[in-house]
Amino acid sequence: MSARALLYTFSPKPNIPPDTSLPRKRFGSDFKPQSPFRVRVRINCQEHYCVIRVSDRWRRRGKVRADVKSEQYEISDSVPESVKFDEALDVVIRGEEDLEDVGPWWERFPKRWVIVVLCFSAFLLCNMDRVNMSIAILPMSAEYNWNPATVGLIQSSFFWGYLLTQIAGGIWADTVGGKMVLGFGVIWWSVATVLTPVAAKVGLPFLLVVRAFMGIGEGVAMPAMNNILSKWVPVAERSRSLALVYSGMYLGSVTGLAFSPFLIHQFGWPSVFYSFGSLGTVWFTVWLNKAHSSPLEDPQLRPEEKRLIVSNCASEEPVKSIPWGLILSKAPVWALIVSHFCHNWGTFILLTWMPTYYNQVLKFNLTESGLFCVLPWLTMALSANAGGWIADTLVSKGVSVTRVRKIMQTIGFLGPAFFLTQLSHINSPPMAVLCMACSQGTDAFSQSGLYSNHQDIAPRYSGVLLGLSNTAGVLAGVFGTAATGYILQHGSWDDVFKVSVGLYLVGTVVWNLFSTGEKILD
């Protein structure tokens, strides 16, 4: 039996030139050489084994014309070697790897890393919009005659909304998908940023509400990001992808602190909010066109990348309900919560009180303090990405995920603890700044430790888990910042650092005793 068949290639880009075995003049001057192309289809029939061999004759505009011949074989216990097949349809394309390389590099760039870069951009904007108030509050308080207590109230109002939406954002992301939640968060906080100058002119209550609304938008971002990356990024790439995304926050702080003074000086303080906030709408447009909550929802994802992701990531089944009792009964979950609290206590204290420390202890003026505050953020961005690559390399070489997470987080705890204990013995301001930068640099190894662990132990509920642990982290920031003021009023900076070091040590013990890199929740 023979027939004439018209087949389409299995390549994403069908404009493959025809075979060189045919005369050039038959196709015209645009004919180009082509490597051989063969398709073998094996079909399990109910009564016969059918093998269809397709030999390439000629191809143009992505189509293949071929002679098709079939051979029949009777079913027997021993299937001939030439007709062995898989249970399902088996399609073999010779030269498939070569076909993947067709097209511009930006079309061949892995889609999962497009998602990672977009999440990185979102977190860059997140911290740009967050830190601009710390600079703009100076001319704002002078214009509206705000006293220090009012300034503190305005600065803290952001955390009202931020704390409120950590767990809610995780539940929302796990049930409806990370694309919608992260997109909502970015556009919500961008609008709130743009409205900040208007609210300030209307009155203080309106400004407090707008700042709380901004916190609501940024509060859902981290759980949503965790959810979407748990579906897009394989385990072997998890640490470096999360490190890159979180380094967006650090670089966002650097960018905000660097550009805000210039914009205020040239165009006035409202320009900071208008310019930074408008960038969110640009990001949102790209996000809607390029992002999907999971690989299975992306029609443009190449089959080979989809197979890689789906075989190495979390289940794609949507979460219908959250098993709170089961989640809270697991020791590794509580290890995450306690460790996140201990980690953020020291981190928030350093990042909140660092300018004051530079001014009071190291005797830097405000300009110098602002300049040196940028250094720890830069150090964190670099070391976070270095730690991510180290962690993924260890996993790829066969080191267990549990061991890798414990090693990286132990560095994230003991590194800052060591450098903080050295501050009381340092009299040189440059050495003190270097010590602070090293403290924050080793702190960033936590991105490959506890911040990656949510996806390890419960990939389907990673958004909820991050919401739980980050709630503890935010509370640590709120209480730690307030406690530091009380300690400084009755003690010294050495006392502040001792409390942080103590919590770092507690976190180290809890993490190494109870954490795991294995999945504990399906």
Coordinates of N, CA, C and O in Angstrom, one line a residue, residues 185-306:
G185 N -0.7 43.3 41.9 CA 0.2 44.0 42.9 C 1.0 45.2 42.3 O 1.0 46.3 42.9
V186 N 1.6 44.9 41.1 CA 2.4 46.0 40.5 C 1.6 47.2 40.1 O 1.9 48.3 40.4
I187 N 0.5 46.9 39.5 CA -0.4 48.1 39.0 C -1.0 48.8 40.2 O -1.2 50.0 40.2
W188 N -1.3 48.0 41.2 CA -1.9 48.6 42.4 C -1.0 49.6 43.1 O -1.3 50.7 43.4
W189 N 0.3 49.1 43.4 CA 1.2 49.9 44.1 C 1.7 51.1 43.2 O 2.1 52.1 43.7
S190 N 1.7 50.9 41.9 CA 2.2 52.0 41.0 C 1.2 53.1 41.0 O 1.5 54.3 41.0
V191 N -0.1 52.8 41.0 CA -1.2 53.8 41.1 C -1.1 54.5 42.4 O -1.2 55.8 42.5
A192 N -0.9 53.8 43.5 CA -0.8 54.4 44.8 C 0.4 55.3 44.9 O 0.4 56.4 45.5
T193 N 1.5 54.9 44.2 CA 2.7 55.8 44.2 C 2.4 57.1 43.4 O 2.8 58.2 43.9
V194 N 1.8 57.0 42.3 CA 1.4 58.2 41.5 C 0.5 59.1 42.3 O 0.6 60.4 42.2
L195 N -0.4 58.6 43.1 CA -1.4 59.4 43.9 C -0.8 60.0 45.1 O -1.5 60.8 45.8
T196 N 0.4 59.6 45.5 CA 1.0 60.1 46.8 C 1.1 61.6 46.9 O 0.7 62.2 47.9
P197 N 1.6 62.3 45.9 CA 1.6 63.8 46.0 C 0.2 64.4 46.1 O 0.0 65.4 46.8
V198 N -0.7 63.8 45.4 CA -2.1 64.3 45.5 C -2.7 64.1 46.8 O -3.3 65.1 47.4
A199 N -2.5 63.0 47.4 CA -3.0 62.7 48.8 C -2.3 63.6 49.8 O -3.0 64.0 50.8
A200 N -1.0 63.9 49.6 CA -0.3 64.7 50.6 C -0.9 66.1 50.6 O -1.0 66.8 51.7
K201 N -1.3 66.6 49.4 CA -1.9 68.0 49.3 C -3.3 68.0 49.9 O -3.8 69.0 50.5
V202 N -4.1 66.9 49.8 CA -5.4 66.8 50.3 C -5.4 66.8 51.8 O -6.2 67.5 52.5
G203 N -4.5 66.0 52.4 CA -4.5 65.9 53.9 C -3.8 64.7 54.4 O -3.6 63.7 53.6
L204 N -3.3 64.7 55.6 CA -2.6 63.6 56.2 C -3.3 62.3 56.2 O -2.8 61.3 55.9
P205 N -4.6 62.3 56.6 CA -5.4 61.0 56.6 C -5.4 60.3 55.2 O -5.2 59.1 55.1
F206 N -5.5 61.1 54.1 CA -5.5 60.5 52.8 C -4.1 60.0 52.4 O -4.0 58.9 51.8
L207 N -3.1 60.7 52.9 CA -1.7 60.2 52.6 C -1.5 58.8 53.3 O -0.9 57.9 52.7
L208 N -1.9 58.7 54.6 CA -1.8 57.5 55.3 C -2.5 56.3 54.6 O -2.0 55.2 54.5
V209 N -3.7 56.6 54.1 CA -4.5 55.6 53.4 C -3.8 55.1 52.1 O -3.7 53.9 51.8
V210 N -3.2 56.1 51.3 CA -2.5 55.8 50.1 C -1.3 55.0 50.4 O -1.0 54.0 49.6
R211 N -0.6 55.3 51.4 CA 0.6 54.5 51.8 C 0.3 53.1 52.2 O 1.0 52.2 51.9
A212 N -0.8 53.0 52.9 CA -1.3 51.6 53.3 C -1.7 50.8 52.1 O -1.4 49.6 52.0
F213 N -2.4 51.5 51.1 CA -2.7 50.9 49.9 C -1.5 50.4 49.1 O -1.5 49.3 48.5
M214 N -0.5 51.2 49.1 CA 0.8 50.8 48.5 C 1.3 49.6 49.1 O 1.8 48.6 48.5
G215 N 1.3 49.5 50.4 CA 1.7 48.3 51.1 C 0.9 47.0 50.8 O 1.4 45.9 50.7
I216 N -0.4 47.2 50.5 CA -1.3 46.1 50.1 C -0.7 45.5 48.8 O -0.6 44.3 48.6
G217 N -0.4 46.4 47.8 CA 0.1 46.0 46.5 C 1.4 45.2 46.6 O 1.6 44.2 46.0
E218 N 2.3 45.8 47.4 CA 3.7 45.2 47.5 C 3.6 43.9 48.4 O 4.5 43.0 48.3
G219 N 2.6 43.8 49.3 CA 2.5 42.7 50.1 C 2.1 41.4 49.4 O 2.6 40.3 49.8
V220 N 1.4 41.4 48.3 CA 1.1 40.2 47.5 C 2.2 39.8 46.6 O 2.1 38.7 46.0
A221 N 3.2 40.7 46.3 CA 4.1 40.5 45.3 C 5.0 39.3 45.6 O 5.2 38.4 44.7
M222 N 5.5 39.2 46.8 CA 6.5 38.1 47.1 C 5.8 36.7 47.1 O 6.3 35.8 46.5
P223 N 4.6 36.5 47.7 CA 3.9 35.2 47.6 C 3.6 34.9 46.1 O 3.7 33.7 45.7
A224 N 3.1 35.9 45.4 CA 2.8 35.6 44.0 C 4.0 35.2 43.2 O 4.0 34.3 42.3
M225 N 5.1 35.9 43.4 CA 6.4 35.5 42.7 C 6.8 34.1 43.0 O 7.2 33.3 42.2
N226 N 6.7 33.7 44.3 CA 7.1 32.4 44.7 C 6.2 31.3 44.1 O 6.7 30.3 43.7
N227 N 5.0 31.6 44.0 CA 4.0 30.7 43.3 C 4.4 30.5 41.9 O 4.5 29.3 41.4
I228 N 4.6 31.5 41.1 CA 4.8 31.4 39.7 C 6.2 30.8 39.4 O 6.3 30.0 38.5
L229 N 7.2 31.1 40.2 CA 8.5 30.4 39.9 C 8.5 29.0 40.3 O 9.2 28.2 39.7
S230 N 7.7 28.6 41.3 CA 7.6 27.2 41.6 C 7.1 26.3 40.5 O 7.3 25.1 40.4
K231 N 6.3 26.9 39.6 CA 5.8 26.2 38.4 C 6.7 26.4 37.2 O 6.6 25.5 36.2
W232 N 7.5 27.4 37.1 CA 8.3 27.7 35.9 C 9.7 27.2 36.0 O 10.4 26.9 35.0
V233 N 10.3 27.2 37.2 CA 11.7 27.0 37.3 C 12.0 25.6 37.9 O 11.6 25.3 39.0
P234 N 12.8 24.8 37.2 CA 13.2 23.4 37.8 C 14.0 23.6 39.0 O 14.6 24.6 39.3
V235 N 14.1 22.5 39.8 CA 14.8 22.5 41.1 C 16.3 22.9 40.9 O 16.9 23.6 41.7
A236 N 16.9 22.4 39.8 CA 18.3 22.7 39.6 C 18.6 24.1 39.3 O 19.8 24.5 39.3
E237 N 17.6 24.9 39.0 CA 17.8 26.3 38.7 C 17.1 27.2 39.7 O 17.1 28.5 39.5
R238 N 16.6 26.6 40.8 CA 15.8 27.4 41.7 C 16.6 28.5 42.5 O 16.1 29.6 42.6
S239 N 17.7 28.1 43.0 CA 18.5 29.0 43.8 C 18.9 30.3 43.0 O 18.7 31.4 43.5
R240 N 19.4 30.1 41.8 CA 19.9 31.2 41.1 C 18.8 32.1 40.6 O 18.9 33.3 40.5
S241 N 17.6 31.5 40.3 CA 16.5 32.3 39.8 C 16.0 33.2 40.9 O 15.7 34.3 40.7
L242 N 15.8 32.6 42.1 CA 15.3 33.4 43.2 C 16.3 34.4 43.7 O 16.0 35.5 44.0
A243 N 17.6 34.1 43.6 CA 18.6 35.1 43.9 C 18.6 36.2 43.0 O 18.7 37.4 43.4
L244 N 18.4 36.0 41.7 CA 18.3 37.1 40.7 C 17.1 37.9 41.0 O 17.1 39.2 41.0
V245 N 15.9 37.3 41.3 CA 14.7 38.1 41.6 C 14.9 38.9 42.8 O 14.5 40.1 42.8
Y246 N 15.4 38.4 43.9 CA 15.5 39.1 45.1 C 16.6 40.2 45.0 O 16.6 41.3 45.6
S247 N 17.6 40.0 44.1 CA 18.6 41.0 43.9 C 18.0 42.2 43.2 O 18.5 43.3 43.3
G248 N 16.8 42.0 42.5 CA 16.1 43.1 42.0 C 15.7 44.1 43.1 O 15.6 45.3 42.9
M249 N 15.3 43.6 44.3 CA 15.0 44.5 45.4 C 16.2 45.3 45.8 O 16.0 46.5 46.1
Y250 N 17.3 44.6 45.9 CA 18.5 45.4 46.3 C 18.9 46.4 45.3 O 19.2 47.6 45.7
L251 N 18.9 46.1 44.1 CA 19.2 47.1 43.0 C 18.1 48.1 42.9 O 18.4 49.3 42.6
G252 N 16.9 47.8 43.3 CA 15.8 48.8 43.3 C 16.1 49.8 44.4 O 15.9 51.0 44.2
S253 N 16.6 49.4 45.5 CA 16.9 50.4 46.6 C 18.1 51.3 46.1 O 18.1 52.5 46.3
V254 N 19.1 50.6 45.5 CA 20.2 51.4 45.0 C 19.7 52.5 43.9 O 20.1 53.7 44.0
T255 N 18.9 52.0 43.0 CA 18.4 53.0 42.0 C 17.5 54.1 42.6 O 17.7 55.2 42.2
G256 N 16.7 53.7 43.5 CA 15.8 54.7 44.2 C 16.6 55.7 44.9 O 16.4 56.9 44.9
L257 N 17.6 55.2 45.7 CA 18.4 56.2 46.5 C 19.3 57.0 45.6 O 19.6 58.2 46.0
A258 N 19.7 56.5 44.5 CA 20.6 57.3 43.6 C 19.8 58.3 42.8 O 20.3 59.5 42.6
F259 N 18.7 58.0 42.3 CA 18.0 58.9 41.4 C 17.0 59.9 42.1 O 16.7 61.0 41.6
S260 N 16.5 59.5 43.3 CA 15.6 60.4 43.9 C 16.1 61.8 44.2 O 15.4 62.8 44.0
P261 N 17.3 61.9 44.8 CA 17.8 63.3 45.1 C 18.0 64.1 43.8 O 17.7 65.3 43.8
F262 N 18.4 63.5 42.7 CA 18.5 64.2 41.5 C 17.2 64.7 41.0 O 17.0 65.9 40.6
L263 N 16.2 63.9 41.0 CA 14.8 64.3 40.5 C 14.3 65.4 41.4 O 13.6 66.3 40.9
I264 N 14.4 65.2 42.7 CA 13.9 66.2 43.6 C 14.6 67.6 43.4 O 13.9 68.6 43.4
H265 N 15.9 67.6 43.2 CA 16.6 68.8 43.0 C 16.2 69.5 41.6 O 16.1 70.7 41.6
Q266 N 16.0 68.7 40.6 CA 15.7 69.2 39.3 C 14.2 69.6 39.1 O 13.9 70.6 38.5
F267 N 13.3 68.7 39.6 CA 11.9 68.9 39.2 C 11.0 68.9 40.5 O 9.7 69.1 40.3
G268 N 11.5 68.9 41.7 CA 10.6 68.9 42.9 C 10.3 67.5 43.3 O 10.3 66.5 42.6
W269 N 9.9 67.4 44.6 CA 9.7 66.1 45.2 C 8.5 65.3 44.5 O 8.6 64.1 44.5
P270 N 7.4 65.9 44.0 CA 6.4 65.1 43.4 C 6.9 64.3 42.2 O 6.3 63.2 41.9
S271 N 8.0 64.8 41.5 CA 8.4 64.1 40.3 C 8.9 62.7 40.6 O 8.8 61.8 39.7
V272 N 9.4 62.4 41.8 CA 9.9 61.1 42.2 C 8.7 60.1 42.1 O 8.9 59.0 41.6
F273 N 7.6 60.5 42.6 CA 6.4 59.6 42.7 C 5.8 59.4 41.3 O 5.4 58.3 40.9
Y274 N 5.7 60.5 40.5 CA 5.2 60.4 39.2 C 6.0 59.5 38.3 O 5.5 58.7 37.5
S275 N 7.3 59.8 38.3 CA 8.2 59.0 37.4 C 8.3 57.6 37.7 O 8.2 56.7 36.9
F276 N 8.6 57.3 39.0 CA 8.7 55.9 39.4 C 7.4 55.1 39.3 O 7.4 54.0 38.8
G277 N 6.3 55.7 39.6 CA 5.0 55.1 39.5 C 4.6 54.7 38.1 O 4.0 53.7 37.8
S278 N 4.9 55.6 37.2 CA 4.5 55.4 35.8 C 5.3 54.2 35.2 O 4.8 53.6 34.2
L279 N 6.4 53.8 35.7 CA 7.2 52.7 35.1 C 6.4 51.4 35.3 O 6.5 50.5 34.6
G280 N 5.6 51.4 36.4 CA 4.8 50.1 36.6 C 3.8 49.8 35.5 O 3.5 48.7 35.2
T281 N 3.2 50.9 34.8 CA 2.3 50.6 33.7 C 3.0 50.0 32.5 O 2.4 49.2 31.8
V282 N 4.3 50.4 32.3 CA 5.1 49.8 31.2 C 5.3 48.3 31.5 O 5.1 47.5 30.6
W283 N 5.7 48.0 32.7 CA 6.0 46.7 33.1 C 4.7 45.8 33.0 O 4.7 44.7 32.5
F284 N 3.6 46.4 33.4 CA 2.3 45.6 33.4 C 1.9 45.3 32.0 O 1.4 44.2 31.7
T285 N 2.2 46.1 31.0 CA 1.8 45.8 29.6 C 2.6 44.7 29.1 O 2.1 43.8 28.4
V286 N 3.9 44.6 29.4 CA 4.8 43.5 29.0 C 4.4 42.2 29.7 O 4.3 41.2 29.1
W287 N 4.1 42.3 30.9 CA 3.7 41.2 31.7 C 2.4 40.5 31.2 O 2.3 39.3 31.1
L288 N 1.4 41.3 30.8 CA 0.2 40.7 30.2 C 0.5 40.0 28.9 O -0.2 38.9 28.7
N289 N 1.4 40.5 28.1 CA 1.7 39.8 26.8 C 2.6 38.6 26.9 O 2.5 37.8 26.0
K290 N 3.5 38.6 27.9 CA 4.5 37.6 27.9 C 4.3 36.5 29.0 O 4.8 35.4 28.8
A291 N 3.7 36.8 30.1 CA 3.7 35.9 31.2 C 2.4 35.0 31.2 O 1.4 35.4 30.7
H292 N 2.6 33.8 31.8 CA 1.5 32.9 32.1 C 1.8 32.3 33.5 O 2.9 32.1 33.9
S293 N 0.7 31.9 34.1 CA 0.9 31.4 35.5 C 1.6 30.0 35.5 O 2.3 29.7 36.5
S294 N 1.5 29.2 34.5 CA 2.2 28.0 34.4 C 2.6 27.7 33.0 O 2.0 28.2 32.0
P295 N 3.6 26.8 32.7 CA 4.0 26.4 31.4 C 2.9 25.8 30.5 O 2.8 26.1 29.3
L296 N 1.9 25.1 31.2 CA 0.9 24.5 30.4 C -0.1 25.5 29.8 O -0.9 25.2 28.9
E297 N -0.1 26.7 30.3 CA -1.0 27.8 29.9 C -0.4 28.6 28.7 O -1.0 29.5 28.2
D298 N 0.9 28.4 28.5 CA 1.6 29.2 27.5 C 1.6 28.5 26.1 O 2.3 27.5 25.9
P299 N 0.8 29.0 25.1 CA 0.8 28.4 23.8 C 2.0 28.6 23.0 O 2.3 27.8 22.0
Q300 N 2.9 29.5 23.3 CA 4.1 29.8 22.6 C 5.3 29.1 23.1 O 6.4 29.2 22.6
L301 N 5.2 28.4 24.2 CA 6.3 27.7 24.8 C 6.7 26.5 24.0 O 5.9 25.7 23.6
R302 N 8.0 26.4 23.7 CA 8.5 25.3 22.8 C 8.3 24.0 23.6 O 8.5 23.9 24.8
P303 N 8.0 22.9 22.8 CA 7.7 21.6 23.4 C 8.9 21.1 24.3 O 8.6 20.6 25.4
E304 N 10.1 21.3 23.8 CA 11.2 20.7 24.5 C 11.4 21.4 25.9 O 11.8 20.8 26.9
E305 N 11.2 22.7 25.9 CA 11.3 23.4 27.2 C 10.1 23.1 28.1 O 10.3 23.0 29.3
K306 N 8.9 22.9 27.6 CA 7.8 22.5 28.4 C 8.0 21.2 29.0 O 7.7 21.0 30.2

